[in-house]
C-alpha positions as a Python dict, from the first residue, in 0.01 Angstrom:
ca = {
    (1, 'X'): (0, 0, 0),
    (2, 'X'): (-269, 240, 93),
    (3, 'X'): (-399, 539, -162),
    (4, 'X'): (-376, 860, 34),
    (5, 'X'): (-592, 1140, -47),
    (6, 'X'): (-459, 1536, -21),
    (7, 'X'): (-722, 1635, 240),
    (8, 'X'): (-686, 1547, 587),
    (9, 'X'): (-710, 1746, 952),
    (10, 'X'): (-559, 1661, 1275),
    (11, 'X'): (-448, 1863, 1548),
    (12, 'X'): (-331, 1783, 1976),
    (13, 'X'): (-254, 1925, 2256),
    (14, 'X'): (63, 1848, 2494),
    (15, 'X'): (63, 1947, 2876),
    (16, 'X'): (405, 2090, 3039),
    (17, 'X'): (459, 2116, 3387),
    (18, 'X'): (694, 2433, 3445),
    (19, 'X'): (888, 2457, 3866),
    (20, 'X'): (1098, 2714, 3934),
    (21, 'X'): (1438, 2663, 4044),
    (22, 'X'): (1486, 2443, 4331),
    (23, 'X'): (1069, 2386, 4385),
    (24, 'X'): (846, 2094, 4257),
    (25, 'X'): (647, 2137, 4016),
    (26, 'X'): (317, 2242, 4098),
    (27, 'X'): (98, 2151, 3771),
    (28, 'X'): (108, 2211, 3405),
    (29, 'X'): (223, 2549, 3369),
    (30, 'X'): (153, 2563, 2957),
    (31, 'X'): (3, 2383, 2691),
    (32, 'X'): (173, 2348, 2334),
    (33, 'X'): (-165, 2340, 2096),
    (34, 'X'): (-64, 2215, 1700),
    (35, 'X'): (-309, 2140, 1444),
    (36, 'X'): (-205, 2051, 1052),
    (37, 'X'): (-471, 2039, 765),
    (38, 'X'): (-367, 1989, 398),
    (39, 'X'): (-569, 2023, 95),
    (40, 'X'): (-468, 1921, -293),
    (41, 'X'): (-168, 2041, -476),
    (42, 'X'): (58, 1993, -727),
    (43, 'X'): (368, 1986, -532),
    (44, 'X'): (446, 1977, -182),
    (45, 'X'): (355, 2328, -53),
    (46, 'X'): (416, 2366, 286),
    (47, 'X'): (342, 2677, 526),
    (48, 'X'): (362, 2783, 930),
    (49, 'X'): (164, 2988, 1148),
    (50, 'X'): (401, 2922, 1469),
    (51, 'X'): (406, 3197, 1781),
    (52, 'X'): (686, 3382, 1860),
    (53, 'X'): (846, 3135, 2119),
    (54, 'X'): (798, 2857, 1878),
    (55, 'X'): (995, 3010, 1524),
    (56, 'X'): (1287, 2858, 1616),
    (57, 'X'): (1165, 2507, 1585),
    (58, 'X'): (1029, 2563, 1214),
    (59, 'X'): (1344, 2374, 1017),
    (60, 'X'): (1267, 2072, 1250),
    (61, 'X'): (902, 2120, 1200),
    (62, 'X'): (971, 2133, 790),
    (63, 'X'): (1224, 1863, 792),
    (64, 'X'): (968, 1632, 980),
    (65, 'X'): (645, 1701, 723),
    (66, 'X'): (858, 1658, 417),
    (67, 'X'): (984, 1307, 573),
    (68, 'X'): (602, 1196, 550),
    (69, 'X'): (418, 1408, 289),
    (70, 'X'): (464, 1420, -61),
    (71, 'X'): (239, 1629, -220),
    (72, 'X'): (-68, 1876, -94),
    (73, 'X'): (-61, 2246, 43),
    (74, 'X'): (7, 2169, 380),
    (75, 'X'): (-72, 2423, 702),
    (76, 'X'): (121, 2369, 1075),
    (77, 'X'): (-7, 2620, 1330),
    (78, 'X'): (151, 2605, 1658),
    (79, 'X'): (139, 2780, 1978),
    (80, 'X'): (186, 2736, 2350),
    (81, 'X'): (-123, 2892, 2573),
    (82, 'X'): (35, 2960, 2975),
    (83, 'X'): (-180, 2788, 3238),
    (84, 'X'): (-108, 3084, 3392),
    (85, 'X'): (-383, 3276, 3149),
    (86, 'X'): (-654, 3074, 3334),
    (87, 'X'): (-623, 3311, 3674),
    (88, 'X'): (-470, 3572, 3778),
    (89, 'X'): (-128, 3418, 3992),
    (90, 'X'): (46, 3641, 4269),
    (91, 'X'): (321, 3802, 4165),
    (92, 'X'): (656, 3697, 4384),
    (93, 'X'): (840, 3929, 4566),
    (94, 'X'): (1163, 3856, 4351),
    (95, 'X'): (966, 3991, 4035),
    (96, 'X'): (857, 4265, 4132),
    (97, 'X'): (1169, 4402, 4292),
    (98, 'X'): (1339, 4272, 3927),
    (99, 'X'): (1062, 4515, 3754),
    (100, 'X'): (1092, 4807, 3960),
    (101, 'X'): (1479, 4797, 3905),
    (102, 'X'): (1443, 4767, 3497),
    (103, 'X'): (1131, 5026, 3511),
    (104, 'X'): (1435, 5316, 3705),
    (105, 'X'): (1706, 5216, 3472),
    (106, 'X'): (1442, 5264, 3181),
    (107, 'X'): (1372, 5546, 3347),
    (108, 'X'): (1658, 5748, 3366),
    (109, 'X'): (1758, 5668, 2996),
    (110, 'X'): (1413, 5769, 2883),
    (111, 'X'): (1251, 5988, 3173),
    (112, 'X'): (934, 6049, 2990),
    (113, 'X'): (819, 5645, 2990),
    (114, 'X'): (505, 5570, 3128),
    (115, 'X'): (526, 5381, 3434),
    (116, 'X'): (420, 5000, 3471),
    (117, 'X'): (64, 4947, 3527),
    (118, 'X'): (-94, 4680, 3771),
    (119, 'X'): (-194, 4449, 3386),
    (120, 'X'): (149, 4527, 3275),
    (121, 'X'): (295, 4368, 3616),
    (122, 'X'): (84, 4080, 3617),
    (123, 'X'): (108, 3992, 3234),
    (124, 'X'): (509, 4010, 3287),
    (125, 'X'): (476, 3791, 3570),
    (126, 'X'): (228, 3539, 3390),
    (127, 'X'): (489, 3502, 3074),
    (128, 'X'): (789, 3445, 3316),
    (129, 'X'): (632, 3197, 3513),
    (130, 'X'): (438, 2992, 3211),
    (131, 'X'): (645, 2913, 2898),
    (132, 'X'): (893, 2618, 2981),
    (133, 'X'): (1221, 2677, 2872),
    (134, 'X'): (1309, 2391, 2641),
    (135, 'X'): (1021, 2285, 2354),
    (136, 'X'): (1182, 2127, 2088),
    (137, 'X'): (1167, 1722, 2229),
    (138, 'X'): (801, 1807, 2354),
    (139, 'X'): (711, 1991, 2055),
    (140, 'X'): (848, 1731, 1816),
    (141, 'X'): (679, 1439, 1943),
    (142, 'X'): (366, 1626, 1965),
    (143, 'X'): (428, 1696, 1577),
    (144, 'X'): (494, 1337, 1505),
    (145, 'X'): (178, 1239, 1690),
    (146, 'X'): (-50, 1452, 1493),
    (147, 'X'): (137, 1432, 1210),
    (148, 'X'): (68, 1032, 1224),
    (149, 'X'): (-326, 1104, 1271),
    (150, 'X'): (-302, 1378, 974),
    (151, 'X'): (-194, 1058, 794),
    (152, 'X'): (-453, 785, 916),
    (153, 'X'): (-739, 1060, 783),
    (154, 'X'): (-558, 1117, 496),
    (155, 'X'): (-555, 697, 406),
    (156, 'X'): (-904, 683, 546),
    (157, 'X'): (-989, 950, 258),
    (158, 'X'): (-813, 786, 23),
    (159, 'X'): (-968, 439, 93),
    (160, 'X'): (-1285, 592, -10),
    (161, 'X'): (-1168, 725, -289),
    (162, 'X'): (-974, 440, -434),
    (163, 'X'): (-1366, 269, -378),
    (164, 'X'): (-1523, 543, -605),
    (165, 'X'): (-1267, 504, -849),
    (166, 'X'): (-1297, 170, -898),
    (167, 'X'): (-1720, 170, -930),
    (168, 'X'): (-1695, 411, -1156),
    (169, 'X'): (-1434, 218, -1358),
    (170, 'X'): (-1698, -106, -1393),
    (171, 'X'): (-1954, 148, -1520),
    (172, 'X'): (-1704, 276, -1791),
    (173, 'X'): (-1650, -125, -1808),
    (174, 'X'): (-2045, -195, -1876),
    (175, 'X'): (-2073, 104, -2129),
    (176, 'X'): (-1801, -28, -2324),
    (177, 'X'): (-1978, -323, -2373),
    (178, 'X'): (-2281, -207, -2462),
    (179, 'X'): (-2108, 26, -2681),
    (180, 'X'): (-1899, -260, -2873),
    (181, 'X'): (-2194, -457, -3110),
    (182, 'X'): (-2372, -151, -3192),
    (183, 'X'): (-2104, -67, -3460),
    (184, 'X'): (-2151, -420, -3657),
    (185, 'X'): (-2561, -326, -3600),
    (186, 'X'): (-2499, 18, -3767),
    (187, 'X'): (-2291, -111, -4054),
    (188, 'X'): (-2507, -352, -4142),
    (189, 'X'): (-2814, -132, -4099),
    (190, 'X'): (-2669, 93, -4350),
    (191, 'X'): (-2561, -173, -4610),
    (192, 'X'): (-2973, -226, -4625),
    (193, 'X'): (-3019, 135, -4627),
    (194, 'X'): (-2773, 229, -4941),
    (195, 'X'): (-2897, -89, -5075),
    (196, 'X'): (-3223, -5, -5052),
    (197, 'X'): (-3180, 406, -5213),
    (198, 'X'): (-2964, 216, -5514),
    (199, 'X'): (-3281, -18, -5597),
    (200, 'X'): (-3511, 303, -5557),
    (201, 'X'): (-3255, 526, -5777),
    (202, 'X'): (-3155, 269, -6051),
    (203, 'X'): (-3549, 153, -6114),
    (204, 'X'): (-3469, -218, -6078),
    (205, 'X'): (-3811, -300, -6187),
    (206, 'X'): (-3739, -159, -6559),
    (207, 'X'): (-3402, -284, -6593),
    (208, 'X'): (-3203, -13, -6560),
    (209, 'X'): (-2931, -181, -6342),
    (210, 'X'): (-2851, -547, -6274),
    (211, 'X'): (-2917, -685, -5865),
    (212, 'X'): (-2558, -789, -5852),
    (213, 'X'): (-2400, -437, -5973),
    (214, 'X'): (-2639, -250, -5684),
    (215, 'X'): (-2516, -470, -5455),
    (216, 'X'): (-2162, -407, -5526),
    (217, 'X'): (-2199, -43, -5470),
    (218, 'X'): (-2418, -82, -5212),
    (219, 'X'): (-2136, -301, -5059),
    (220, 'X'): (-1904, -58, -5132),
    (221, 'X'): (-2038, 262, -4994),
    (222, 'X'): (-2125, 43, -4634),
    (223, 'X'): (-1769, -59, -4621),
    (224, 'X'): (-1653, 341, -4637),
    (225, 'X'): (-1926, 373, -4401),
    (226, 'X'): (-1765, 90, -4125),
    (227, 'X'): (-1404, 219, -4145),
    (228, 'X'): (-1554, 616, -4058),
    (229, 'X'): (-1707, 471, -3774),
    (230, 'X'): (-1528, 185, -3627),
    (231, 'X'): (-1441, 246, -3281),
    (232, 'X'): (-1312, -75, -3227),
    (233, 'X'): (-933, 108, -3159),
    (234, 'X'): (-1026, 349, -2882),
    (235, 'X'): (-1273, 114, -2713),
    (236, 'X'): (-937, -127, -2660),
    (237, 'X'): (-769, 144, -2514),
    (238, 'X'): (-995, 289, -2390),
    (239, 'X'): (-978, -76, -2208),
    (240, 'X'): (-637, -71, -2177),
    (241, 'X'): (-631, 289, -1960),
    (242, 'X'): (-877, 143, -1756),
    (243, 'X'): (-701, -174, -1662),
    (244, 'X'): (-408, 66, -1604),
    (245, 'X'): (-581, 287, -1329),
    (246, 'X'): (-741, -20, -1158),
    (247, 'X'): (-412, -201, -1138),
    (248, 'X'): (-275, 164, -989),
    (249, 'X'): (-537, 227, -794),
    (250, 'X'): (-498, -136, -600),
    (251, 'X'): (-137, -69, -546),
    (252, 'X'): (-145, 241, -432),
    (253, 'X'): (116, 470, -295),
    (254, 'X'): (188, 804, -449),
    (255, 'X'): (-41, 761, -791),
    (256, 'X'): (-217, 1060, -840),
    (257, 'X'): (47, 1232, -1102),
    (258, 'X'): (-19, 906, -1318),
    (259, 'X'): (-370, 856, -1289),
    (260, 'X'): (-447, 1234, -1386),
    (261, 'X'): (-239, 1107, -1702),
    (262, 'X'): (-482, 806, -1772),
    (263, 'X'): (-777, 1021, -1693),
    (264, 'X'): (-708, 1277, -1994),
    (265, 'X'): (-618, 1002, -2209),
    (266, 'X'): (-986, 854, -2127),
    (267, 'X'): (-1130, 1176, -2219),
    (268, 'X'): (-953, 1171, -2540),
    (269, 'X'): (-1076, 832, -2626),
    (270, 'X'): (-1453, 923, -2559),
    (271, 'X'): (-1462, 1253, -2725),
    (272, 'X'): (-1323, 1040, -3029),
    (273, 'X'): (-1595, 790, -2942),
    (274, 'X'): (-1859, 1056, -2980),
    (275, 'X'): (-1747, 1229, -3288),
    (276, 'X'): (-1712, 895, -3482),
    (277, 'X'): (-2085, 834, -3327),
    (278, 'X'): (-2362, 767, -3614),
    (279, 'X'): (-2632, 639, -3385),
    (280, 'X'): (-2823, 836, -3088),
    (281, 'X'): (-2730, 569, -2830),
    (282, 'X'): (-2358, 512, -2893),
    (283, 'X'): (-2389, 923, -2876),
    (284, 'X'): (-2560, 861, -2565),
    (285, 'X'): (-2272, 620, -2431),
    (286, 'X'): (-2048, 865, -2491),
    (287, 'X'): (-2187, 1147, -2301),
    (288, 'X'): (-2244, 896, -2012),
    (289, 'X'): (-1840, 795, -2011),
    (290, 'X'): (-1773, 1132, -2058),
    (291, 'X'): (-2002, 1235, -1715),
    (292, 'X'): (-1798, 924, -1547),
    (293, 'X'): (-1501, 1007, -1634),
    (294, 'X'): (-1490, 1420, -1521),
    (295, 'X'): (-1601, 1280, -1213),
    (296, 'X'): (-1309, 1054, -1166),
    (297, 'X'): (-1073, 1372, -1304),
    (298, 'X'): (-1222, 1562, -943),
    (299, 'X'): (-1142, 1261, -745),
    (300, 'X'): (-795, 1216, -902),
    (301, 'X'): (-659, 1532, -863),
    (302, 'X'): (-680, 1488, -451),
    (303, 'X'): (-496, 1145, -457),
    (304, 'X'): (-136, 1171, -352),
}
């Protein structure tokens, strides 16, 4: 199953031929334009931009989107454009006899109306020769069409962001391993270290203290010293989350709610990584896993 990112663009176009009663058609008479872009979101947010002669198709319109989309802020504008705004067509005689008999019963109602102007006539006569009458199979396939291409950038997106994911993953991979024998190095460094300020303190040269009770202590305190630093437990889950995402990420389908999960748990487990930190490189791993993993947070939160 494909990952499918929020982001995505599509948009078509759909020809209609428009006759008038009783003639053949004579061309496409409009053109129904849609486009659809969607960007990241919590929920399923959906919103249309629709002309007038096209609001009546918007519970169709809805019902078809939430069919396909899950999540994202989603945008549908539609409109149809009349061939008939690409010249300037004759009016017929019918028309114009039709307007001069609404213009005198306008008229007498309201004697002060301005008269119909030449534009006036020829934009009536353009919108009642262009729109087709029926839109909704037309417009609906058209919706499905670029709703289906919306889609295929959408899983094209999210192919490349499943592929970032997962790099970035095998560099959280490699710093874990680098980060896992510097804590026996450390504790072992620091054994020497209290070993060595016990000898210095105690004056083992005049007696002062036996070898075997500095070591002891010295023992002692580096033991104290291993447990305040051990990261062994958050570099296995820290493991664990990892696995986790991968194993999402390869499935796919709608993931993103759960991997923003495993992303803050990763943050945890670094930040804990860094304040238990007594050397400058495992400091230095953690800032680096930290760096990966806000990246990942930015590519998470436009997966589906």
């Amino acid at each position: 199953m494909a990952v499918y990112s929020m982001t995505g663009y599509a948009s078509g176009q759909h020809s209609m031929a428009q006759a008038a009663p009783g003639q053949e058609s004579r061309g496409p008479a409009a053109r129904v334009g849609l486009e659809i872009r969607s960007v990241n979101s919590r929920f399923l947010d959906l919103s249309f931009r629709l002309s007038e002669d096209l609001r009546q198709h918007e519970p169709a319109l809805r019902e078809l989107l939430q069919g396909k989309l899950k999540r994202g802020k989603v945008e549908l504008r539609a409109g149809v454009e009349s061939a008939a705004s690409d010249s300037v067509r004759e009016p017929s005689a019918r028309l114009l006899q039709r307007l001069a008999s609404l213009q005198d019963t306008v008229r007498t109602w309201l004697p002060d109306a301005t008269a119909l102007g030449v534009a006036d006539v020829l934009r009536l006569g353009a919108a009642d020769e262009g729109a087709p009458r029926d839109l909704a199979a037309p417009l609906q396939e058209l919706a499905a069409r670029t709703l289906d291409d919306l889609l295929a950038a959408r899983a094209r997106e999210g192919a490349r962001l499943a592929d970032m994911l997962l790099g970035h993953l095998q560099q959280l991979r490699e710093l874990a391993a680098q980060a896992k024998p510097l804590v026996p190095q450390l504790v072992e460094q620091q054994r020497a270290r209290f070993l060595e300020r016990w000898n210095e303190a105690m004056g083992l040269a005049e007696g002062a203290a036996t070898p075997e009770a500095a070591q002891d202590r010295a023992l002692s305190e580096a033991t104290a010293f291993a447990i305040r630093i051990d990261v062994a437990e958050e570099l296995t889950r820290l493991a664990a989350h990892v696995d986790e995402i991968e194993r999402l990420v390869r499935k796919g389908g709608e993931i993103g709610k759960r991997l923003d999960f495993l992303i803050q748990e990763l943050h945890r487990e670094a930040n804990t990584l860094g304040s238990k930190s007594a050397a400058l490189e495992l400091t230095r791993i953690s800032v680096d896993m930290k760096v990966l993993i806000e990246q990942m947070r930015e590519q998470v939160q436009n997966i589906e």
